[in-house]
PDB file of C-alpha atoms in Angstrom:
ATOM      1  CA  MET A   1     -45.313 -68.163  38.929  1.00 96.00           C
ATOM      2  CA  THR A   2     -43.913 -68.661  35.341  1.00 97.00           C
ATOM      3  CA  LEU A   3     -42.093 -71.606  33.878  1.00 97.00           C
ATOM      4  CA  GLU A   4     -38.849 -69.968  34.107  1.00 97.00           C
ATOM      5  CA  GLU A   5     -39.338 -68.973  37.876  1.00 98.00           C
ATOM      6  CA  ALA A   6     -40.427 -72.649  38.483  1.00 98.00           C
ATOM      7  CA  VAL A   7     -37.093 -73.985  36.983  1.00 97.00           C
ATOM      8  CA  ASN A   8     -35.169 -71.459  39.118  1.00 97.00           C
ATOM      9  CA  LEU A   9     -36.973 -72.724  42.239  1.00 97.00           C
ATOM     10  CA  THR A  10     -36.004 -76.216  41.687  1.00 97.00           C
ATOM     11  CA  LYS A  11     -32.216 -75.280  41.823  1.00 96.00           C
ATOM     12  CA  GLN A  12     -33.046 -74.143  45.397  1.00 96.00           C
ATOM     13  CA  PHE A  13     -34.145 -77.476  46.587  1.00 97.00           C
ATOM     14  CA  THR A  14     -31.917 -78.534  49.571  1.00 96.00           C
ATOM     15  CA  GLN A  15     -32.817 -82.258  49.117  1.00 95.00           C
ATOM     16  CA  LYS A  16     -33.156 -84.455  45.910  1.00 96.00           C
ATOM     17  CA  PRO A  17     -36.705 -85.174  45.029  1.00 97.00           C
ATOM     18  CA  SER A  18     -37.596 -88.929  44.562  1.00 97.00           C
ATOM     19  CA  ASN A  19     -36.906 -90.483  41.276  1.00 97.00           C
ATOM     20  CA  GLU A  20     -40.817 -90.451  40.638  1.00 97.00           C
ATOM     21  CA  GLU A  21     -40.940 -86.924  41.311  1.00 98.00           C
ATOM     22  CA  LEU A  22     -37.909 -86.143  39.143  1.00 98.00           C
ATOM     23  CA  LEU A  23     -39.464 -88.156  36.060  1.00 98.00           C
ATOM     24  CA  LYS A  24     -42.702 -86.146  36.523  1.00 98.00           C
ATOM     25  CA  LEU A  25     -40.942 -82.944  36.614  1.00 98.00           C
ATOM     26  CA  TYR A  26     -38.966 -83.869  33.554  1.00 98.00           C
ATOM     27  CA  ALA A  27     -41.872 -85.103  31.434  1.00 98.00           C
ATOM     28  CA  LEU A  28     -43.977 -82.015  32.253  1.00 98.00           C
ATOM     29  CA  TYR A  29     -41.090 -79.629  31.444  1.00 98.00           C
ATOM     30  CA  LYS A  30     -40.513 -81.506  28.114  1.00 98.00           C
ATOM     31  CA  GLN A  31     -44.171 -81.477  27.210  1.00 98.00           C
ATOM     32  CA  ALA A  32     -44.332 -77.865  28.156  1.00 98.00           C
ATOM     33  CA  THR A  33     -41.492 -76.656  26.241  1.00 98.00           C
ATOM     34  CA  GLU A  34     -41.402 -79.356  23.200  1.00 98.00           C
ATOM     35  CA  GLY A  35     -44.849 -80.859  22.973  1.00 98.00           C
ATOM     36  CA  ASP A  36     -45.365 -84.422  22.173  1.00 98.00           C
ATOM     37  CA  ASN A  37     -42.197 -86.757  22.142  1.00 97.00           C
ATOM     38  CA  LEU A  38     -41.389 -87.671  18.722  1.00 95.00           C
ATOM     39  CA  GLY A  39     -38.169 -89.374  19.291  1.00 93.00           C
ATOM     40  CA  GLU A  40     -37.434 -93.122  19.175  1.00 92.00           C
ATOM     41  CA  ARG A  41     -37.408 -95.040  22.348  1.00 91.00           C
ATOM     42  CA  PRO A  42     -33.775 -95.709  23.737  1.00 93.00           C
ATOM     43  CA  GLY A  43     -32.804 -99.246  23.284  1.00 85.00           C
ATOM     44  CA  GLY A  44     -30.342-101.514  25.225  1.00 79.00           C
ATOM     45  CA  PHE A  45     -29.766-101.083  28.779  1.00 91.00           C
ATOM     46  CA  ASP A  46     -30.228 -97.257  29.147  1.00 93.00           C
ATOM     47  CA  PHE A  47     -32.681 -97.694  31.708  1.00 94.00           C
ATOM     48  CA  LYS A  48     -32.609 -93.962  32.758  1.00 94.00           C
ATOM     49  CA  ALA A  49     -33.076 -92.773  29.325  1.00 96.00           C
ATOM     50  CA  ALA A  50     -35.889 -95.180  28.936  1.00 95.00           C
ATOM     51  CA  ALA A  51     -37.584 -94.189  32.108  1.00 96.00           C
ATOM     52  CA  LYS A  52     -37.391 -90.537  31.081  1.00 97.00           C
ATOM     53  CA  TYR A  53     -38.666 -91.453  27.480  1.00 97.00           C
ATOM     54  CA  ASN A  54     -41.640 -93.351  28.931  1.00 96.00           C
ATOM     55  CA  ALA A  55     -42.547 -90.546  31.485  1.00 98.00           C
ATOM     56  CA  TRP A  56     -42.716 -88.049  28.627  1.00 98.00           C
ATOM     57  CA  ILE A  57     -44.381 -90.324  26.092  1.00 97.00           C
ATOM     58  CA  ALA A  58     -47.133 -90.791  28.772  1.00 98.00           C
ATOM     59  CA  LEU A  59     -48.091 -87.218  28.272  1.00 98.00           C
ATOM     60  CA  LYS A  60     -48.580 -87.444  24.708  1.00 98.00           C
ATOM     61  CA  GLY A  61     -51.356 -85.181  23.376  1.00 98.00           C
ATOM     62  CA  LYS A  62     -51.367 -82.867  26.600  1.00 98.00           C
ATOM     63  CA  ASP A  63     -51.392 -79.423  25.765  1.00 98.00           C
ATOM     64  CA  LYS A  64     -48.165 -77.371  26.317  1.00 98.00           C
ATOM     65  CA  THR A  65     -50.009 -74.777  28.619  1.00 98.00           C
ATOM     66  CA  VAL A  66     -51.665 -77.493  30.583  1.00 98.00           C
ATOM     67  CA  ALA A  67     -48.374 -79.274  30.980  1.00 98.00           C
ATOM     68  CA  GLU A  68     -46.685 -75.986  32.029  1.00 98.00           C
ATOM     69  CA  SER A  69     -49.244 -75.169  34.603  1.00 98.00           C
ATOM     70  CA  GLU A  70     -49.062 -78.652  36.145  1.00 98.00           C
ATOM     71  CA  TYR A  71     -45.160 -78.344  36.104  1.00 98.00           C
ATOM     72  CA  VAL A  72     -45.437 -75.055  37.829  1.00 98.00           C
ATOM     73  CA  ALA A  73     -47.919 -76.424  40.381  1.00 98.00           C
ATOM     74  CA  LEU A  74     -45.740 -79.691  41.072  1.00 98.00           C
ATOM     75  CA  VAL A  75     -42.727 -77.477  41.589  1.00 98.00           C
ATOM     76  CA  ALA A  76     -44.670 -75.317  44.099  1.00 98.00           C
ATOM     77  CA  ASN A  77     -45.843 -78.331  46.076  1.00 98.00           C
ATOM     78  CA  LEU A  78     -42.299 -79.889  46.101  1.00 98.00           C
ATOM     79  CA  ALA A  79     -40.740 -76.827  47.325  1.00 97.00           C
ATOM     80  CA  THR A  80     -42.854 -77.113  50.482  1.00 96.00           C
ATOM     81  CA  LYS A  81     -40.902 -80.411  51.116  1.00 96.00           C
ATOM     82  CA  TYR A  82     -37.525 -79.683  49.611  1.00 96.00           C
ATOM     83  CA  ILE A  83     -36.713 -76.055  50.566  1.00 93.00           C
ATOM     84  CA  SER A  84     -35.854 -75.742  54.260  1.00 80.00           C
TER      85      SER A  84
END
């Protein structure tokens, strides 16, 4: 399965994954498509943006192709839970 196919598969989920799963999907996707997070950490009380930033920054140094395969594997695993 390609990255694009995995992204399309997530759109077929009949239930929303947990926040932890969503953050992992987000971080792996961003690392696979953009590489290391070079942006500044969101400030203030934007907790959602801060959580996304922290999830992505935790993958710093992970190779894009490794992140892509982990994303595809995670989507395949979640599909068994969230596609009925």
